[in-house]
C-alpha positions as a Markdown table, in Angstrom:
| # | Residue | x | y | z |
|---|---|---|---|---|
| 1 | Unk | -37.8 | 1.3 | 6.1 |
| 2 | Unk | -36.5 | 2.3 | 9.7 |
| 3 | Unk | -33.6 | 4.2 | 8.1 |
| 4 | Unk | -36.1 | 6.2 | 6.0 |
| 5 | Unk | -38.2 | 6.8 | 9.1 |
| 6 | Unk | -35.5 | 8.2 | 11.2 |
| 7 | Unk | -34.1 | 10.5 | 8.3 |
| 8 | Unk | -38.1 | 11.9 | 8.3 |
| 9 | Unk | -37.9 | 11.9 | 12.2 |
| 10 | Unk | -34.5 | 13.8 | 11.5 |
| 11 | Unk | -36.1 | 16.6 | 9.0 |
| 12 | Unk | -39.0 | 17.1 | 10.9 |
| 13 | Unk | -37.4 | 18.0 | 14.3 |
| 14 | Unk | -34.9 | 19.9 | 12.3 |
| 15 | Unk | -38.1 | 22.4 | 10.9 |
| 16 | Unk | -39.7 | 22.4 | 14.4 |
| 17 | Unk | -37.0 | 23.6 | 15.7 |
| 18 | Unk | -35.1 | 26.1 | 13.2 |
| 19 | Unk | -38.6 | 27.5 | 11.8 |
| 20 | Unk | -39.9 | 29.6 | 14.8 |
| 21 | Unk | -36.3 | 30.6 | 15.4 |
| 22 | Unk | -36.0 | 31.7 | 12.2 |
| 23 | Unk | -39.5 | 33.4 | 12.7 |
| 24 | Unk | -39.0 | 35.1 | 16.0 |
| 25 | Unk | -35.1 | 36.1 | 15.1 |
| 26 | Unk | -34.1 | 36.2 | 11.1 |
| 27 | Unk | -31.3 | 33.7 | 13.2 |
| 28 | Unk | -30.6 | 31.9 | 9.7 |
| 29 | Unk | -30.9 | 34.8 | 7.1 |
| 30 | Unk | -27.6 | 36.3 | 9.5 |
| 31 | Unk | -25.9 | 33.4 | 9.1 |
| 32 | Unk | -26.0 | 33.0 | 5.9 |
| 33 | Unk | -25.3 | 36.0 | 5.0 |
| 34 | Unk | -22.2 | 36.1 | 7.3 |
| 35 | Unk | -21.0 | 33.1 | 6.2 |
| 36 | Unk | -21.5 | 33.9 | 2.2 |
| 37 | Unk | -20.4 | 37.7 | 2.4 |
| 38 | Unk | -17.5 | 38.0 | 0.3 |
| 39 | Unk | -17.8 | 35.2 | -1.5 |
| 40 | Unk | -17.8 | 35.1 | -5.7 |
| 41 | Unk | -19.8 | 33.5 | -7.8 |
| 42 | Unk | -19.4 | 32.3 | -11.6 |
| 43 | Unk | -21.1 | 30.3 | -14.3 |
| 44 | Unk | -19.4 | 27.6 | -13.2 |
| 45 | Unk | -19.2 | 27.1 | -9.5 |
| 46 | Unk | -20.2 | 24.5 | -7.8 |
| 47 | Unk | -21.0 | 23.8 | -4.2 |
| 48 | Unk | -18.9 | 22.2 | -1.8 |
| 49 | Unk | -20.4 | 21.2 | 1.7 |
| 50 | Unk | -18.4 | 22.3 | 4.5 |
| 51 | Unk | -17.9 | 18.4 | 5.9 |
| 52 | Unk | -16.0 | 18.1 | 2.8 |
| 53 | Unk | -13.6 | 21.6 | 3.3 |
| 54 | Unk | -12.5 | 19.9 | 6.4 |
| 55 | Unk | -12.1 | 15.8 | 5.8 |
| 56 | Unk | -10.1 | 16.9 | 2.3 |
| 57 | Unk | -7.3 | 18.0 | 3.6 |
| 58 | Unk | -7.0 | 15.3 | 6.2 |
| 59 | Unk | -7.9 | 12.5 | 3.2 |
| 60 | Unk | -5.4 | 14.4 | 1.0 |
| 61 | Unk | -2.2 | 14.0 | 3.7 |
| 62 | Unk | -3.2 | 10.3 | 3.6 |
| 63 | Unk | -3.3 | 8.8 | 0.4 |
| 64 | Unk | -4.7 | 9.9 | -2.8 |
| 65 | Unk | -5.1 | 7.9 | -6.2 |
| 66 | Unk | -2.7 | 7.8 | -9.0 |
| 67 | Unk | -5.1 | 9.3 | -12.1 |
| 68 | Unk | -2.4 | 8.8 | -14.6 |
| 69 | Unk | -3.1 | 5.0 | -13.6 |
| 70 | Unk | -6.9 | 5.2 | -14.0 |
| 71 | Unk | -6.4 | 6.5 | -17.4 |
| 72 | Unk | -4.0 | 4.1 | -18.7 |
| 73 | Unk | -5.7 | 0.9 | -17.5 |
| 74 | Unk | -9.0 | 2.5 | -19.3 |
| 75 | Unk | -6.8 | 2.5 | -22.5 |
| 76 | Unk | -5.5 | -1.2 | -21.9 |
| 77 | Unk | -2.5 | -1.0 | -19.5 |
| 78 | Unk | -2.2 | -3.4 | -16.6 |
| 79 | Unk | -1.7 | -2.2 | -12.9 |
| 80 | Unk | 1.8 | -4.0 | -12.8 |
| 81 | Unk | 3.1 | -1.7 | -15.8 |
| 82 | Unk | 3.4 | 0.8 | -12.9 |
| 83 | Unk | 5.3 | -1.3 | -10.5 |
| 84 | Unk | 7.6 | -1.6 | -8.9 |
| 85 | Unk | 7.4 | 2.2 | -7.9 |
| 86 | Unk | 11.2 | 3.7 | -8.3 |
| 87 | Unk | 11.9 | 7.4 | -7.2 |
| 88 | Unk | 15.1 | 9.0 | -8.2 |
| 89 | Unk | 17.9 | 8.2 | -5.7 |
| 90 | Unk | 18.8 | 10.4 | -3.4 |
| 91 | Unk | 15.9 | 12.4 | -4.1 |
| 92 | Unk | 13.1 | 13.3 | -1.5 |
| 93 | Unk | 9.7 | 11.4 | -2.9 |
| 94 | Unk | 7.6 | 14.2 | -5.1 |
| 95 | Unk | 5.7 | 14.1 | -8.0 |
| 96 | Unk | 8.7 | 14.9 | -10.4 |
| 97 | Unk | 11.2 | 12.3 | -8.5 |
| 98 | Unk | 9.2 | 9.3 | -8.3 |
| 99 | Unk | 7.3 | 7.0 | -10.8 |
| 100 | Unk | 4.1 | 5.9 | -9.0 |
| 101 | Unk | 2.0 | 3.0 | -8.9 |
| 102 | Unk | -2.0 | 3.1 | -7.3 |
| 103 | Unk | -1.3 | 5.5 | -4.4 |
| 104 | Unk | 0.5 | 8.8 | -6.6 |
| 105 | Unk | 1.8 | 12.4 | -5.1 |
| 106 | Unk | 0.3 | 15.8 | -5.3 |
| 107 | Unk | 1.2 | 17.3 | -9.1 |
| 108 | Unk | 0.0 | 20.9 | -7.7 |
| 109 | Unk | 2.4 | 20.5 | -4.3 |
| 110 | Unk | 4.1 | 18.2 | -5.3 |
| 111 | Unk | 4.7 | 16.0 | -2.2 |
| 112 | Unk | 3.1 | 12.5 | -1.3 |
| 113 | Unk | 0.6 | 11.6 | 0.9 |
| 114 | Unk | 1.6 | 9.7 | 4.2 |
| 115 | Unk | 0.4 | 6.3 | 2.8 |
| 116 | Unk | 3.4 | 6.8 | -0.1 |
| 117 | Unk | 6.1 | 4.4 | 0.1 |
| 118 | Unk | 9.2 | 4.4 | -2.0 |
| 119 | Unk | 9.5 | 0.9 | -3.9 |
| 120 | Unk | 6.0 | -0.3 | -2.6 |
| 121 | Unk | 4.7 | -3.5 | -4.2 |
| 122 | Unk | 1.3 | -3.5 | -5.6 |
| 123 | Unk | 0.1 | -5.3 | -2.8 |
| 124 | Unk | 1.4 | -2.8 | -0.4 |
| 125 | Unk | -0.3 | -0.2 | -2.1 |
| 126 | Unk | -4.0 | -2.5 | -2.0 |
| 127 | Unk | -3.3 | -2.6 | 1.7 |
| 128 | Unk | -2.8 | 1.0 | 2.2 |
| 129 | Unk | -6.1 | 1.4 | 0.2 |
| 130 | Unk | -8.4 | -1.6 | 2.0 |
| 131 | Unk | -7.3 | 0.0 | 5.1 |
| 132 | Unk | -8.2 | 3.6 | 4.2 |
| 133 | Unk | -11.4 | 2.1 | 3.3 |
| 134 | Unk | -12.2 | -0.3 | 6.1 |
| 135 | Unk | -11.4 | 3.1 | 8.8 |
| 136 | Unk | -13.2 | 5.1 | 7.0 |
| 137 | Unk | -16.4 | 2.5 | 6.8 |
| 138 | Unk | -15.7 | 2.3 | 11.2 |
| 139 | Unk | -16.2 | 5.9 | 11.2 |
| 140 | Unk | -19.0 | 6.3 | 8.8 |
| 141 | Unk | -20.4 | 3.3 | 10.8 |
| 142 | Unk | -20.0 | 5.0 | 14.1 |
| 143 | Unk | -21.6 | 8.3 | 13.1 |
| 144 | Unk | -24.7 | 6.1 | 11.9 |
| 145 | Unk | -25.3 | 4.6 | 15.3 |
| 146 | Unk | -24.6 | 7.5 | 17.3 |
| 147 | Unk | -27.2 | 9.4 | 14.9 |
| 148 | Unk | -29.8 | 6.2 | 16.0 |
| 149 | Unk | -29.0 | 6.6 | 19.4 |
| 150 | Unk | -29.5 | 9.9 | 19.8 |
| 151 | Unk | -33.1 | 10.1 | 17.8 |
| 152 | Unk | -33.8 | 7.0 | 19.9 |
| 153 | Unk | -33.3 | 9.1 | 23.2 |
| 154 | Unk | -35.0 | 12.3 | 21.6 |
| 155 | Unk | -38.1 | 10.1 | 21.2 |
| 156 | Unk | -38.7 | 7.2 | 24.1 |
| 157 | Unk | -37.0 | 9.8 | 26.7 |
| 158 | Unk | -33.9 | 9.3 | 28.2 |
């Protein structure tokens, strides 16, 4: 219930403020239409929030899931048919030198992510993952409180 509350709290402070500003200056119909001038729309497009332009590519240098894997344990593989990882020797790790287990490389680029380890066990590559997760839970975490906080000193005064 109090999380509900404080994303109401949240909406209505967001319209007090941005409506008359919008009112007395067109403020948001400029921005918009700054940031959206030049860009193309199809049939097809779909939106992607701006949070997400900038964490991808940091999420992307760290680890990213092998989709090959995901499709082959849906059609009755094991995990361990794609250990132990092997990359051609001599090679530099990429998508066309190495044979990947959970954590893949980049088929577009074709580099790996940081988290990428040449031979990794299965268990390696669950760490890697748990911890990806268990950060990125601290830091959603984090953002949640300081959000609380901060409606907490909006509305009992600092």
């Amino acid at each position: 219930f109090a999380a509900a509350t404080l994303h109401d709290v949240f909406n209505i402070f967001t319209v007090a403020i941005l409506f008359p500003v919008e009112c007395a200056t067109g403020y948001l119909q400029h921005l918009t239409g700054a940031l959206a001038e030049g860009a193309e729309t199809g049939r097809r497009d779909h939106f992607e929030g701006p949070i997400k332009k900038f964490v991808s590519p940091l999420s992307a240098r760290l680890l990213t899931s092998n989709k090959k894997l995901i499709v082959g344990v849906a059609n009755g593989k094991t995990c361990d048919d794609y250990y132990p990882i092997h990359c051609d020797e001599g090679a530099e790790p990429s998508f066309a030198t190495c044979k990947v287990g959970l954590i893949g490389c980049y088929e577009s680029t074709g580099r790996c992510p940081v988290l990428f380890r040449e031979s990794a066990s299965r268990t390696q590559d669950q760490v890697a993952g748990a911890v990806s997760f268990v950060i990125a839970l601290i830091i959603l975490f984090v953002s949640m409180l300081s959000m609380v906080f901060a409606v907490q000193k909006l509305l009992f005064g600092l």
